[in-house]
Amino acid sequence: MKNPQEILSQLLQIELEAQAKRLQFIDEVESNTVNYKLLMECIAVLNELSLQNDELSQKQLIAIIALLWHYRNQEWTGLKDYLILFLSRAGFGPSSIMLDDAYSHDSGAYSFSHSLRNEFAISAAHAENEIFVGKERFLLTDFQKGLWSCLDDNFLIGISAPTSAGKSFLIVLKAIEMLLKKNGTIIYIVPTLSLVNQVISDFRKMLNKFKLDDYTLESSFNLTQHIPNSIYVLTQEKAIAAFSQDDTPFKEIRLLVIDEIQNVERVASKDDLRAKVLYDLMMEFRNMAHIDHIIVSGPRIENIDLLSSDIFGQKAIKRETKSSPVLNLTYSINKKGKKGYFLRVISPLIEKPLEIKIINEDMIQGYGGAKYNEPYLGYLNELVKSFGDECVLLFSPNPGTCSKIANYITKNSVSNGNEYLDDLAGFVEATVHPEYSLVEALRSGIAYHHGKLPSHIRPLIEHAIKNGSVKKIIATTTLLQGVNLPVQNIIIRNPRLYIQTRPDSVKLSPYELANLRGRAGRLLKDFVGRTFVLDEESFLEDTSSQMDLFQDTEKKLEVGYGKKYTEYKGEIKKDIQNAIGHTEDNKEYSYITTYLRQTVLKHSITSQAYLSRVGINLSDKELNEILSSLQELKVDKKICARNRYWDPVDLDYLNSAKVDFILPTNALDRDNATKIKNVLMYMQENFKIYYDQYVGVYSTETSDLLMQLCILADKWTKEIPLAEILKDKFYNSSERIESVIENLEGKISYGLALLLKPIYDIKTNNGMYARFIEMGAYLPITRSLIEMNIPRETALYLKDKVRSSNTDRQALITEVRQIRSGLPSHWHQIQLESI
């Protein structure tokens, strides 16, 4: 009997030739199906593999079944019975459902089987992995079942698993079971808004399934509107803001989930504020009581248990799998000098890549280059066409290139007359701008996804992708983490996240590339996911071989501030003694100085215990020196606590500064733009580090860019809809439109709001204007709607359709649920699904 590697090599050769033909790299293939002899060999090997429980055997089993099923002879009607048995026996029961089009999800029964013995064996295998939540039955994989049991018995669990292992579904289901047993709060921390929307959607489906109507889903925290039975799905920034409102903002936490934990890796880097926010947030939760269970999760984190223990100070149990129910294949184009171009298929399950010579070399464009010019865009367009009705995602280095690729493919496509897409395009046109390039792209079944998408359009694009209406997606790193989309194929040119090389140019690491490749193929959707690398050599610059690069790379994380503190201890001590803040020079260690001051202000003589948790060990003398230096500060400690990423010395300077500018407080005042500009000019001059970090806009001799930004901010707070803002004749191109969107939802609602917040905390008793800027709304009803995870533009649409005095949270939720089905726009209804 042949061994699994030999069988896989034969199957992958068929796969390689089929993909080369599909991409038009070759003209003919010997065979595009498995012959009977190979079928028999596959069955024999699969039978043996299904009886093993090691991860290599599981990976080989999934790979052989995936390829065998894809290239089977359609007349082999009995094949599914064998494959269902093998998958069920190996602990991949849920995947076997994909083999049976007539499977009944209600009864959990397969269609007719040729063998009663097989049916008994399958039922026995499934019985071991079935669970009941309430009266509902769920079939799990071996990994999911082990995790399910582990969650019942342990306080802290670290989960390391590839993208398609089904951990997110399992966590949501376990959270629901916890709430069915005992009321409380669920907190789920994720890194991106797209992932917030996805997790909220997953929870809403489960809440509806189990009729838990009294639970609300929250994407922000407001102490005055807190509802006891809540599920919070928050970015780290939204979550840590809750601790500025109260020392213990969350009560009776049944489950805390920290997802995509790999984002904490660069916590010791001076420039990565988001990593610091995530780390500091976890430290806040560590200091809280009343948490029943904590889950720390991330893809392929080697030391996930030790990391979790270091962060939360408790012993962590590790649940790990390297097996995926989806076969992820990586293809790469390689140039061998005068021999020409070759298409390779690379898999860790075979000893070396298989390759085939590309005959139609004229197709290849831009190999080794960086420009996205006409020939290269034409090449991409032809590749996209080759995937037919399958969903394909093109990875783009940045938003500008993302839109450029989408525009080219759109111009070389024809509208498919899809009523759903035409209607969506019309909605985008009406609520953004007729010249917005996404409008025409959608009519051709094309979409792009990057950080400059309006917040009310992003969930609609994701919805159109998930329901199969959009098959061609061009995306940046916004879809790199956690977002489950039905993408079968990914195309990536090179690892660069830039077009022009600069000193600070960054690339995708092998670990990040592995995460990206994991986006192709989804559990219960696909058996095979494919990633096509168009320039293999560009990936090998920092890697020793193809096999190293295209492995499922693991990451070992170490976090904390100890090493950085030890390295710069002398400089930090001098800055503390001399009351040096952070206004001009962004030193490598300045954030440590800020962290020390903020921690000692908050915890005083008990600070040593809190600092030791992040790796900073202070002697009594060192602590007393910091305490002594802080006694000179006049600024209120509460203001420092509410602005934890401002150095208290700088806040003290801001507090004592005698400035004559007038802060806007009433959103309807006419001269607010001028007032904001005056404040920003002061911050440019006196707090440059903070200004550059949060806003960074400077006027030129020919253009008052700062005033333009302030005018936009003024319109934003006055609740002028985005489409109205963009009616100005200046916004006559998609590039200018996207620039405005980036300013409004980035520099203004995030950066400007954060820059102004401490000023309002210090200078006025009415600090709500900074909140108006953040939300793009000043009316209580509009802000209440936005706090319910309703995008701003939709909240503006709804504010006149609900009772204006009805800002009671639970009453407002009930009213929105009542009016949702009656709204004339399907697209507004979609954005209210989480309610």
Coordinates of N, CA and C in Angstrom, one line a residue, residues 101 393 510:
D101 N -25.6 16.7 0.1 CA -26.4 17.9 -0.3 C -27.8 17.7 0.4
L393 N -10.2 37.0 -3.6 CA -9.8 38.2 -2.9 C -8.4 38.6 -3.3
P510 N 6.1 36.3 7.8 CA 5.6 34.9 7.5 C 4.4 34.5 8.3

